[in-house]
Amino acid sequence: MSVQGEIRKITTLTLTEMKQRKEKISMLTAYDFSMAKIIDAAGMDVILVGDSASNVMAGHETTLPITLDQMIYHASSVVRAVKRALVVVDLPFGSYQGNSKEALNSAIRIMKETGAHAVKLEGGREVKEAIERILSAGVPVMGHLGLTPQSIYKFGTYVVRAREEMEALRLREDAKLLESLGCFSIVLEKIPATLAAEVSQSLKIPTIGIGAGNGTDGQVLVLHDMLGINHEFNPRFLRRYMMLFDEIKKATENYIKDVKSMDFPNENEQY
Ligand code: KIV
């Protein structure tokens, strides 16, 4: 909050300043109005409308099927709820890899049709032209290195990335490249903690880790994982803050019981 009680919005510049003063950045995903309203009210710095919506909202096995139109629907719902956080939206698979003009058109659609503040896309040198073109239109870009779920069929597995020196070297170079292109931040997903810390220290822009240890400049989790809604996903890096699957199931069972027994509605719950 500012002195006048006005909400001070988080910008890409705020994140750089947070890194400079060693204040960690909090980021969570959200895909709908109601959840976004809660996590924004809690003081989240960055809300990511992740393409993980493909998994947790639509039930797909991978992030590949979600479309640009669907991402725009999720993102515009989130933006309507948010007063303070920086809202970043994933460019979905197939919306930026073809050529840089397609990438720019996809980013522009997201910015125009949702009111979001930035886009995120996966990859390093292979998406250089796409990043340059999007940035040239004034759209802030967050990078994403390490485990890049849109390439799951190339790697065939979700195991930790960049354990081998060759891949670690490539990641270091890609991180430097993304910074030099003008990305405002980079997500580092599922890489060794020592490598993530080293890359974070070598950059001026903030890194946000997921499964990348404590040496990054911020942390991100998928909302449905940390709330225990998605209760079957149990990677080592995940800390659960609730087990909402059990809570919601219990509440639902109680409601069914009350309906069947005619306990609900009672006299005070009718007109
Ligand atoms: O889509 C997503 O949720 C993400 C995070 C895991 C960083 O990209």
PDB file of C-alpha atoms and ligand atoms in Angstrom:
ATOM      1  CA  MET A   1       0.000   0.000   0.000  1.00  0.00           C
ATOM      2  CA  SER A   2       1.150   3.606  -0.595  1.00  0.00           C
ATOM      3  CA  VAL A   3       0.790   6.397   1.991  1.00  0.00           C
ATOM      4  CA  GLN A   4      -2.580   7.471   0.571  1.00  0.00           C
ATOM      5  CA  GLY A   5      -3.894   3.927   0.988  1.00  0.00           C
ATOM      6  CA  GLU A   6      -3.805   3.412  -2.766  1.00  0.00           C
ATOM      7  CA  ILE A   7      -2.631   0.006  -3.926  1.00  0.00           C
ATOM      8  CA  ARG A   8       0.861   0.172  -5.405  1.00  0.00           C
ATOM      9  CA  LYS A   9       0.882  -2.125  -8.398  1.00  0.00           C
ATOM     10  CA  ILE A  10       3.757  -4.510  -9.005  1.00  0.00           C
ATOM     11  CA  THR A  11       5.584  -3.820 -12.271  1.00  0.00           C
ATOM     12  CA  THR A  12       8.505  -5.466 -14.026  1.00  0.00           C
ATOM     13  CA  LEU A  13      10.660  -2.694 -12.548  1.00  0.00           C
ATOM     14  CA  THR A  14       9.445  -3.549  -9.033  1.00  0.00           C
ATOM     15  CA  LEU A  15      10.756  -7.089  -9.531  1.00  0.00           C
ATOM     16  CA  THR A  16      14.223  -5.833 -10.527  1.00  0.00           C
ATOM     17  CA  GLU A  17      14.254  -3.572  -7.466  1.00  0.00           C
ATOM     18  CA  MET A  18      13.220  -6.514  -5.281  1.00  0.00           C
ATOM     19  CA  LYS A  19      16.191  -8.491  -6.587  1.00  0.00           C
ATOM     20  CA  GLN A  20      18.510  -5.538  -5.896  1.00  0.00           C
ATOM     21  CA  ARG A  21      17.381  -5.345  -2.276  1.00  0.00           C
ATOM     22  CA  LYS A  22      17.389  -9.171  -1.965  1.00  0.00           C
ATOM     23  CA  GLU A  23      13.642  -9.392  -1.321  1.00  0.00           C
ATOM     24  CA  LYS A  24      12.290 -12.715  -2.598  1.00  0.00           C
ATOM     25  CA  ILE A  25       9.520 -12.664  -5.216  1.00  0.00           C
ATOM     26  CA  SER A  26       6.354 -14.734  -4.694  1.00  0.00           C
ATOM     27  CA  MET A  27       4.542 -16.137  -7.714  1.00  0.00           C
ATOM     28  CA  LEU A  28       1.618 -18.552  -8.012  1.00  0.00           C
ATOM     29  CA  THR A  29      -0.536 -19.617 -10.915  1.00  0.00           C
ATOM     30  CA  ALA A  30      -4.222 -18.736 -11.242  1.00  0.00           C
ATOM     31  CA  TYR A  31      -6.679 -19.391 -14.025  1.00  0.00           C
ATOM     32  CA  ASP A  32      -9.988 -17.911 -12.854  1.00  0.00           C
ATOM     33  CA  PHE A  33     -11.503 -14.788 -11.278  1.00  0.00           C
ATOM     34  CA  SER A  34     -12.305 -16.156  -7.796  1.00  0.00           C
ATOM     35  CA  MET A  35      -8.925 -17.745  -7.052  1.00  0.00           C
ATOM     36  CA  ALA A  36      -7.040 -14.777  -8.522  1.00  0.00           C
ATOM     37  CA  LYS A  37      -9.006 -12.436  -6.227  1.00  0.00           C
ATOM     38  CA  ILE A  38      -7.964 -14.431  -3.152  1.00  0.00           C
ATOM     39  CA  ILE A  39      -4.276 -14.723  -3.961  1.00  0.00           C
ATOM     40  CA  ASP A  40      -4.032 -11.078  -5.040  1.00  0.00           C
ATOM     41  CA  ALA A  41      -5.661 -10.030  -1.746  1.00  0.00           C
ATOM     42  CA  ALA A  42      -3.068 -12.171   0.080  1.00  0.00           C
ATOM     43  CA  GLY A  43      -0.293 -10.026  -1.399  1.00  0.00           C
ATOM     44  CA  MET A  44       1.100 -12.190  -4.213  1.00  0.00           C
ATOM     45  CA  ASP A  45       3.746 -10.371  -6.268  1.00  0.00           C
ATOM     46  CA  VAL A  46       3.218 -12.156  -9.587  1.00  0.00           C
ATOM     47  CA  ILE A  47       0.256 -14.193 -10.828  1.00  0.00           C
ATOM     48  CA  LEU A  48       1.043 -16.526 -13.698  1.00  0.00           C
ATOM     49  CA  VAL A  49      -1.788 -17.611 -15.954  1.00  0.00           C
ATOM     50  CA  GLY A  50       0.167 -20.752 -16.774  1.00  0.00           C
ATOM     51  CA  ASP A  51      -0.491 -23.162 -19.592  1.00  0.00           C
ATOM     52  CA  SER A  52      -0.656 -25.671 -16.709  1.00  0.00           C
ATOM     53  CA  ALA A  53      -4.347 -24.717 -17.031  1.00  0.00           C
ATOM     54  CA  SER A  54      -4.281 -27.451 -19.667  1.00  0.00           C
ATOM     55  CA  ASN A  55      -3.580 -29.977 -16.875  1.00  0.00           C
ATOM     56  CA  VAL A  56      -5.330 -28.637 -13.805  1.00  0.00           C
ATOM     57  CA  MET A  57      -8.334 -26.917 -15.367  1.00  0.00           C
ATOM     58  CA  ALA A  58      -8.974 -29.043 -18.456  1.00  0.00           C
ATOM     59  CA  GLY A  59      -7.605 -32.440 -17.359  1.00  0.00           C
ATOM     60  CA  HIS A  60      -5.149 -32.933 -20.219  1.00  0.00           C
ATOM     61  CA  GLU A  61      -2.013 -34.999 -19.625  1.00  0.00           C
ATOM     62  CA  THR A  62       0.289 -32.304 -21.025  1.00  0.00           C
ATOM     63  CA  THR A  63       0.282 -28.545 -21.605  1.00  0.00           C
ATOM     64  CA  LEU A  64       0.256 -28.992 -25.371  1.00  0.00           C
ATOM     65  CA  PRO A  65      -3.487 -29.000 -26.171  1.00  0.00           C
ATOM     66  CA  ILE A  66      -4.445 -25.631 -24.651  1.00  0.00           C
ATOM     67  CA  THR A  67      -5.187 -22.986 -27.298  1.00  0.00           C
ATOM     68  CA  LEU A  68      -4.498 -19.266 -27.489  1.00  0.00           C
ATOM     69  CA  ASP A  69      -8.246 -18.556 -27.247  1.00  0.00           C
ATOM     70  CA  GLN A  70      -8.481 -20.664 -24.095  1.00  0.00           C
ATOM     71  CA  MET A  71      -5.474 -18.901 -22.532  1.00  0.00           C
ATOM     72  CA  ILE A  72      -7.114 -15.568 -23.348  1.00  0.00           C
ATOM     73  CA  TYR A  73     -10.326 -16.673 -21.622  1.00  0.00           C
ATOM     74  CA  HIS A  74      -8.419 -17.699 -18.454  1.00  0.00           C
ATOM     75  CA  ALA A  75      -6.202 -14.607 -18.467  1.00  0.00           C
ATOM     76  CA  SER A  76      -9.029 -12.111 -18.891  1.00  0.00           C
ATOM     77  CA  SER A  77     -10.880 -13.733 -15.954  1.00  0.00           C
ATOM     78  CA  VAL A  78      -7.745 -13.377 -13.801  1.00  0.00           C
ATOM     79  CA  VAL A  79      -7.044  -9.781 -14.837  1.00  0.00           C
ATOM     80  CA  ARG A  80     -10.603  -8.734 -13.852  1.00  0.00           C
ATOM     81  CA  ALA A  81      -9.828  -9.863 -10.281  1.00  0.00           C
ATOM     82  CA  VAL A  82      -6.341  -8.447  -9.785  1.00  0.00           C
ATOM     83  CA  LYS A  83      -5.616  -5.073  -8.191  1.00  0.00           C
ATOM     84  CA  ARG A  84      -1.939  -5.365  -7.250  1.00  0.00           C
ATOM     85  CA  ALA A  85      -0.039  -8.319  -8.716  1.00  0.00           C
ATOM     86  CA  LEU A  86       1.814  -8.372 -12.021  1.00  0.00           C
ATOM     87  CA  VAL A  87      -0.129 -10.719 -14.317  1.00  0.00           C
ATOM     88  CA  VAL A  88       1.979 -12.820 -16.689  1.00  0.00           C
ATOM     89  CA  VAL A  89       0.401 -15.087 -19.302  1.00  0.00           C
ATOM     90  CA  ASP A  90       1.947 -18.154 -20.933  1.00  0.00           C
ATOM     91  CA  LEU A  91       2.082 -18.200 -24.707  1.00  0.00           C
ATOM     92  CA  PRO A  92       0.700 -21.676 -25.423  1.00  0.00           C
ATOM     93  CA  PHE A  93       2.407 -24.372 -27.495  1.00  0.00           C
ATOM     94  CA  GLY A  94       2.162 -23.606 -31.215  1.00  0.00           C
ATOM     95  CA  SER A  95       1.483 -19.898 -30.798  1.00  0.00           C
ATOM     96  CA  TYR A  96       5.086 -18.634 -31.062  1.00  0.00           C
ATOM     97  CA  GLN A  97       7.450 -21.326 -32.351  1.00  0.00           C
ATOM     98  CA  GLY A  98       6.468 -21.061 -36.046  1.00  0.00           C
ATOM     99  CA  ASN A  99       7.930 -17.636 -36.764  1.00  0.00           C
ATOM    100  CA  SER A 100       8.450 -14.331 -35.010  1.00  0.00           C
ATOM    101  CA  LYS A 101       5.447 -12.662 -36.679  1.00  0.00           C
ATOM    102  CA  GLU A 102       3.156 -15.368 -35.354  1.00  0.00           C
ATOM    103  CA  ALA A 103       4.761 -14.926 -31.918  1.00  0.00           C
ATOM    104  CA  LEU A 104       4.167 -11.173 -32.026  1.00  0.00           C
ATOM    105  CA  ASN A 105       0.530 -11.626 -33.128  1.00  0.00           C
ATOM    106  CA  SER A 106      -0.083 -14.084 -30.270  1.00  0.00           C
ATOM    107  CA  ALA A 107       1.504 -11.763 -27.702  1.00  0.00           C
ATOM    108  CA  ILE A 108      -0.479  -8.793 -29.005  1.00  0.00           C
ATOM    109  CA  ARG A 109      -3.742 -10.750 -28.805  1.00  0.00           C
ATOM    110  CA  ILE A 110      -2.971 -11.628 -25.179  1.00  0.00           C
ATOM    111  CA  MET A 111      -2.123  -8.046 -24.231  1.00  0.00           C
ATOM    112  CA  LYS A 112      -5.091  -6.501 -26.087  1.00  0.00           C
ATOM    113  CA  GLU A 113      -7.784  -9.038 -25.223  1.00  0.00           C
ATOM    114  CA  THR A 114      -6.881  -9.746 -21.582  1.00  0.00           C
ATOM    115  CA  GLY A 115      -5.292  -6.608 -20.138  1.00  0.00           C
ATOM    116  CA  ALA A 116      -2.395  -8.703 -18.772  1.00  0.00           C
ATOM    117  CA  HIS A 117       0.995  -7.121 -18.147  1.00  0.00           C
ATOM    118  CA  ALA A 118       3.486  -9.551 -19.722  1.00  0.00           C
ATOM    119  CA  VAL A 119       3.876 -12.866 -21.527  1.00  0.00           C
ATOM    120  CA  LYS A 120       6.041 -15.896 -20.791  1.00  0.00           C
ATOM    121  CA  LEU A 121       7.452 -18.346 -23.286  1.00  0.00           C
ATOM    122  CA  GLU A 122       9.630 -21.426 -23.075  1.00  0.00           C
ATOM    123  CA  GLY A 123      13.101 -21.856 -24.538  1.00  0.00           C
ATOM    124  CA  GLY A 124      16.436 -20.153 -25.142  1.00  0.00           C
ATOM    125  CA  ARG A 125      18.321 -19.498 -28.403  1.00  0.00           C
ATOM    126  CA  GLU A 126      15.701 -21.344 -30.466  1.00  0.00           C
ATOM    127  CA  VAL A 127      13.093 -18.656 -29.673  1.00  0.00           C
ATOM    128  CA  LYS A 128      15.465 -15.667 -29.922  1.00  0.00           C
ATOM    129  CA  GLU A 129      13.710 -14.016 -32.902  1.00  0.00           C
ATOM    130  CA  ALA A 130      10.287 -14.485 -31.316  1.00  0.00           C
ATOM    131  CA  ILE A 131      11.452 -12.785 -28.107  1.00  0.00           C
ATOM    132  CA  GLU A 132      13.087  -9.912 -30.009  1.00  0.00           C
ATOM    133  CA  ARG A 133       9.960  -9.270 -32.063  1.00  0.00           C
ATOM    134  CA  ILE A 134       7.635  -9.336 -29.047  1.00  0.00           C
ATOM    135  CA  LEU A 135       9.935  -7.027 -27.075  1.00  0.00           C
ATOM    136  CA  SER A 136      10.156  -4.638 -30.025  1.00  0.00           C
ATOM    137  CA  ALA A 137       6.400  -4.083 -29.676  1.00  0.00           C
ATOM    138  CA  GLY A 138       6.862  -3.075 -26.038  1.00  0.00           C
ATOM    139  CA  VAL A 139       5.509  -6.301 -24.551  1.00  0.00           C
ATOM    140  CA  PRO A 140       7.508  -7.501 -21.504  1.00  0.00           C
ATOM    141  CA  VAL A 141       8.736 -11.098 -21.801  1.00  0.00           C
ATOM    142  CA  MET A 142       9.496 -13.614 -19.049  1.00  0.00           C
ATOM    143  CA  GLY A 143      11.717 -16.503 -20.168  1.00  0.00           C
ATOM    144  CA  HIS A 144      11.493 -20.138 -19.053  1.00  0.00           C
ATOM    145  CA  LEU A 145      14.490 -22.516 -19.023  1.00  0.00           C
ATOM    146  CA  GLY A 146      15.300 -25.947 -17.595  1.00  0.00           C
ATOM    147  CA  LEU A 147      12.350 -28.295 -17.721  1.00  0.00           C
ATOM    148  CA  THR A 148      10.123 -26.864 -20.442  1.00  0.00           C
ATOM    149  CA  PRO A 149       6.880 -28.859 -20.364  1.00  0.00           C
ATOM    150  CA  GLN A 150       5.887 -27.855 -23.927  1.00  0.00           C
ATOM    151  CA  SER A 151       8.869 -29.973 -25.132  1.00  0.00           C
ATOM    152  CA  ILE A 152       7.850 -33.069 -23.162  1.00  0.00           C
ATOM    153  CA  TYR A 153       7.732 -35.283 -26.249  1.00  0.00           C
ATOM    154  CA  LYS A 154      11.272 -34.227 -27.211  1.00  0.00           C
ATOM    155  CA  PHE A 155      12.678 -35.163 -23.786  1.00  0.00           C
ATOM    156  CA  GLY A 156      10.199 -37.963 -23.002  1.00  0.00           C
ATOM    157  CA  THR A 157      10.329 -37.383 -19.248  1.00  0.00           C
ATOM    158  CA  TYR A 158       9.764 -34.763 -16.533  1.00  0.00           C
ATOM    159  CA  VAL A 159      13.025 -35.577 -14.667  1.00  0.00           C
ATOM    160  CA  VAL A 160      15.465 -32.907 -13.453  1.00  0.00           C
ATOM    161  CA  ARG A 161      17.171 -31.089 -16.350  1.00  0.00           C
ATOM    162  CA  ALA A 162      20.755 -29.830 -16.810  1.00  0.00           C
ATOM    163  CA  ARG A 163      22.461 -32.324 -14.511  1.00  0.00           C
ATOM    164  CA  GLU A 164      25.041 -32.970 -17.249  1.00  0.00           C
ATOM    165  CA  GLU A 165      27.689 -30.289 -17.853  1.00  0.00           C
ATOM    166  CA  MET A 166      26.817 -29.860 -21.565  1.00  0.00           C
ATOM    167  CA  GLU A 167      23.195 -29.066 -20.794  1.00  0.00           C
ATOM    168  CA  ALA A 168      24.153 -26.893 -17.804  1.00  0.00           C
ATOM    169  CA  LEU A 169      26.477 -24.882 -20.042  1.00  0.00           C
ATOM    170  CA  ARG A 170      23.730 -24.401 -22.611  1.00  0.00           C
ATOM    171  CA  LEU A 171      21.360 -23.239 -19.886  1.00  0.00           C
ATOM    172  CA  ARG A 172      23.910 -20.727 -18.541  1.00  0.00           C
ATOM    173  CA  GLU A 173      24.386 -19.336 -22.061  1.00  0.00           C
ATOM    174  CA  ASP A 174      20.635 -19.211 -22.722  1.00  0.00           C
ATOM    175  CA  ALA A 175      20.006 -17.364 -19.442  1.00  0.00           C
ATOM    176  CA  LYS A 176      22.603 -14.737 -20.415  1.00  0.00           C
ATOM    177  CA  LEU A 177      21.087 -14.499 -23.895  1.00  0.00           C
ATOM    178  CA  LEU A 178      17.549 -13.951 -22.553  1.00  0.00           C
ATOM    179  CA  GLU A 179      18.852 -11.222 -20.255  1.00  0.00           C
ATOM    180  CA  SER A 180      20.752  -9.522 -23.094  1.00  0.00           C
ATOM    181  CA  LEU A 181      17.647  -9.639 -25.319  1.00  0.00           C
ATOM    182  CA  GLY A 182      15.690  -7.761 -22.658  1.00  0.00           C
ATOM    183  CA  CYS A 183      13.599 -10.374 -20.829  1.00  0.00           C
ATOM    184  CA  PHE A 184      12.585  -8.966 -17.433  1.00  0.00           C
ATOM    185  CA  SER A 185      12.773 -12.299 -15.588  1.00  0.00           C
ATOM    186  CA  ILE A 186      13.371 -16.020 -16.163  1.00  0.00           C
ATOM    187  CA  VAL A 187      11.611 -19.066 -14.709  1.00  0.00           C
ATOM    188  CA  LEU A 188      14.086 -21.865 -13.902  1.00  0.00           C
ATOM    189  CA  GLU A 189      12.218 -25.154 -13.674  1.00  0.00           C
ATOM    190  CA  LYS A 190      13.521 -28.386 -12.147  1.00  0.00           C
ATOM    191  CA  ILE A 191      17.281 -27.923 -12.358  1.00  0.00           C
ATOM    192  CA  PRO A 192      19.956 -28.560  -9.686  1.00  0.00           C
ATOM    193  CA  ALA A 193      19.846 -25.983  -6.882  1.00  0.00           C
ATOM    194  CA  THR A 194      23.559 -25.129  -7.244  1.00  0.00           C
ATOM    195  CA  LEU A 195      23.148 -24.360 -10.953  1.00  0.00           C
ATOM    196  CA  ALA A 196      20.015 -22.263 -10.328  1.00  0.00           C
ATOM    197  CA  ALA A 197      21.816 -20.261  -7.627  1.00  0.00           C
ATOM    198  CA  GLU A 198      24.835 -19.726  -9.858  1.00  0.00           C
ATOM    199  CA  VAL A 199      22.693 -18.562 -12.806  1.00  0.00           C
ATOM    200  CA  SER A 200      20.656 -16.273 -10.518  1.00  0.00           C
ATOM    201  CA  GLN A 201      23.823 -14.633  -9.170  1.00  0.00           C
ATOM    202  CA  SER A 202      25.181 -14.129 -12.674  1.00  0.00           C
ATOM    203  CA  LEU A 203      22.105 -12.174 -13.831  1.00  0.00           C
ATOM    204  CA  LYS A 204      20.780  -8.696 -13.033  1.00  0.00           C
ATOM    205  CA  ILE A 205      17.203  -9.751 -13.847  1.00  0.00           C
ATOM    206  CA  PRO A 206      15.340 -11.884 -11.287  1.00  0.00           C
ATOM    207  CA  THR A 207      14.946 -15.629 -11.626  1.00  0.00           C
ATOM    208  CA  ILE A 208      11.868 -17.454 -10.349  1.00  0.00           C
ATOM    209  CA  GLY A 209      12.415 -21.090  -9.437  1.00  0.00           C
ATOM    210  CA  ILE A 210      10.224 -24.161  -9.345  1.00  0.00           C
ATOM    211  CA  GLY A 211      12.065 -27.256  -8.185  1.00  0.00           C
ATOM    212  CA  ALA A 212      15.267 -25.231  -8.441  1.00  0.00           C
ATOM    213  CA  GLY A 213      16.186 -24.714  -4.778  1.00  0.00           C
ATOM    214  CA  ASN A 214      16.420 -21.656  -2.582  1.00  0.00           C
ATOM    215  CA  GLY A 215      19.039 -19.657  -4.479  1.00  0.00           C
ATOM    216  CA  THR A 216      16.685 -18.177  -7.062  1.00  0.00           C
ATOM    217  CA  ASP A 217      15.230 -14.676  -6.632  1.00  0.00           C
ATOM    218  CA  GLY A 218      11.690 -15.959  -6.226  1.00  0.00           C
ATOM    219  CA  GLN A 219       9.541 -19.078  -6.170  1.00  0.00           C
ATOM    220  CA  VAL A 220       6.536 -20.249  -8.153  1.00  0.00           C
ATOM    221  CA  LEU A 221       4.150 -23.151  -7.607  1.00  0.00           C
ATOM    222  CA  VAL A 222       1.015 -24.304  -9.380  1.00  0.00           C
ATOM    223  CA  LEU A 223      -1.902 -23.187  -7.192  1.00  0.00           C
ATOM    224  CA  HIS A 224      -3.801 -26.479  -7.431  1.00  0.00           C
ATOM    225  CA  ASP A 225      -0.683 -28.393  -6.332  1.00  0.00           C
ATOM    226  CA  MET A 226       0.142 -26.251  -3.281  1.00  0.00           C
ATOM    227  CA  LEU A 227      -3.510 -26.248  -2.168  1.00  0.00           C
ATOM    228  CA  GLY A 228      -3.749 -30.028  -2.501  1.00  0.00           C
ATOM    229  CA  ILE A 229      -6.615 -29.884  -5.008  1.00  0.00           C
ATOM    230  CA  ASN A 230      -4.418 -31.856  -7.395  1.00  0.00           C
ATOM    231  CA  HIS A 231      -3.684 -34.441  -4.681  1.00  0.00           C
ATOM    232  CA  GLU A 232      -2.137 -37.135  -6.872  1.00  0.00           C
ATOM    233  CA  PHE A 233       0.888 -35.033  -7.915  1.00  0.00           C
ATOM    234  CA  ASN A 234       3.684 -35.434  -5.359  1.00  0.00           C
ATOM    235  CA  PRO A 235       7.062 -34.241  -6.639  1.00  0.00           C
ATOM    236  CA  ARG A 236       9.825 -33.656  -4.085  1.00  0.00           C
ATOM    237  CA  PHE A 237       9.888 -29.879  -4.677  1.00  0.00           C
ATOM    238  CA  LEU A 238       6.214 -29.380  -3.830  1.00  0.00           C
ATOM    239  CA  ARG A 239       5.189 -28.054  -0.425  1.00  0.00           C
ATOM    240  CA  ARG A 240       1.478 -28.496   0.257  1.00  0.00           C
ATOM    241  CA  TYR A 241      -0.163 -25.753   2.311  1.00  0.00           C
ATOM    242  CA  MET A 242      -3.586 -27.438   2.382  1.00  0.00           C
ATOM    243  CA  MET A 243      -5.201 -30.715   1.397  1.00  0.00           C
ATOM    244  CA  LEU A 244      -8.227 -29.136  -0.259  1.00  0.00           C
ATOM    245  CA  PHE A 245      -9.143 -32.311  -2.143  1.00  0.00           C
ATOM    246  CA  ASP A 246     -10.035 -33.960   1.188  1.00  0.00           C
ATOM    247  CA  GLU A 247     -11.737 -30.827   2.570  1.00  0.00           C
ATOM    248  CA  ILE A 248     -13.906 -30.299  -0.506  1.00  0.00           C
ATOM    249  CA  LYS A 249     -14.728 -34.001  -0.742  1.00  0.00           C
ATOM    250  CA  LYS A 250     -15.814 -34.060   2.925  1.00  0.00           C
ATOM    251  CA  ALA A 251     -17.956 -30.933   2.506  1.00  0.00           C
ATOM    252  CA  THR A 252     -19.540 -32.429  -0.611  1.00  0.00           C
ATOM    253  CA  GLU A 253     -20.274 -35.720   1.174  1.00  0.00           C
ATOM    254  CA  ASN A 254     -21.908 -33.779   4.023  1.00  0.00           C
ATOM    255  CA  TYR A 255     -24.050 -31.827   1.552  1.00  0.00           C
ATOM    256  CA  ILE A 256     -25.195 -35.045  -0.170  1.00  0.00           C
ATOM    257  CA  LYS A 257     -26.030 -36.564   3.229  1.00  0.00           C
ATOM    258  CA  ASP A 258     -28.033 -33.475   4.256  1.00  0.00           C
ATOM    259  CA  VAL A 259     -29.982 -33.425   0.977  1.00  0.00           C
ATOM    260  CA  LYS A 260     -30.810 -37.139   1.131  1.00  0.00           C
ATOM    261  CA  SER A 261     -31.878 -36.963   4.783  1.00  0.00           C
ATOM    262  CA  MET A 262     -33.925 -33.779   4.109  1.00  0.00           C
ATOM    263  CA  ASP A 263     -31.873 -31.948   6.764  1.00  0.00           C
ATOM    264  CA  PHE A 264     -31.122 -29.310   4.112  1.00  0.00           C
ATOM    265  CA  PRO A 265     -32.775 -26.889   3.642  1.00  0.00           C
ATOM    266  CA  ASN A 266     -34.180 -26.276   7.103  1.00  0.00           C
ATOM    267  CA  GLU A 267     -36.791 -23.672   8.064  1.00  0.00           C
ATOM    268  CA  ASN A 268     -34.214 -20.872   8.268  1.00  0.00           C
ATOM    269  CA  GLU A 269     -32.906 -21.688   4.829  1.00  0.00           C
ATOM    270  CA  GLN A 270     -36.164 -21.214   2.953  1.00  0.00           C
ATOM    271  CA  TYR A 271     -38.632 -18.397   2.092  1.00  0.00           C
TER     272      TYR A 271
HETATM  273  O1  KIV B   1       2.357 -23.267 -16.671  1.00  0.00           O
HETATM  274  C1  KIV B   1       2.858 -23.157 -15.533  1.00  0.00           C
HETATM  275  O2  KIV B   1       2.202 -23.332 -14.505  1.00  0.00           O
HETATM  276  C2  KIV B   1       4.266 -22.808 -15.457  1.00  0.00           C
HETATM  277  C3  KIV B   1       4.908 -22.835 -14.116  1.00  0.00           C
HETATM  278  C4  KIV B   1       5.152 -24.231 -13.685  1.00  0.00           C
HETATM  279  C5  KIV B   1       6.143 -22.030 -14.062  1.00  0.00           C
HETATM  280  O3  KIV B   1       4.886 -22.526 -16.434  1.00  0.00           O
END
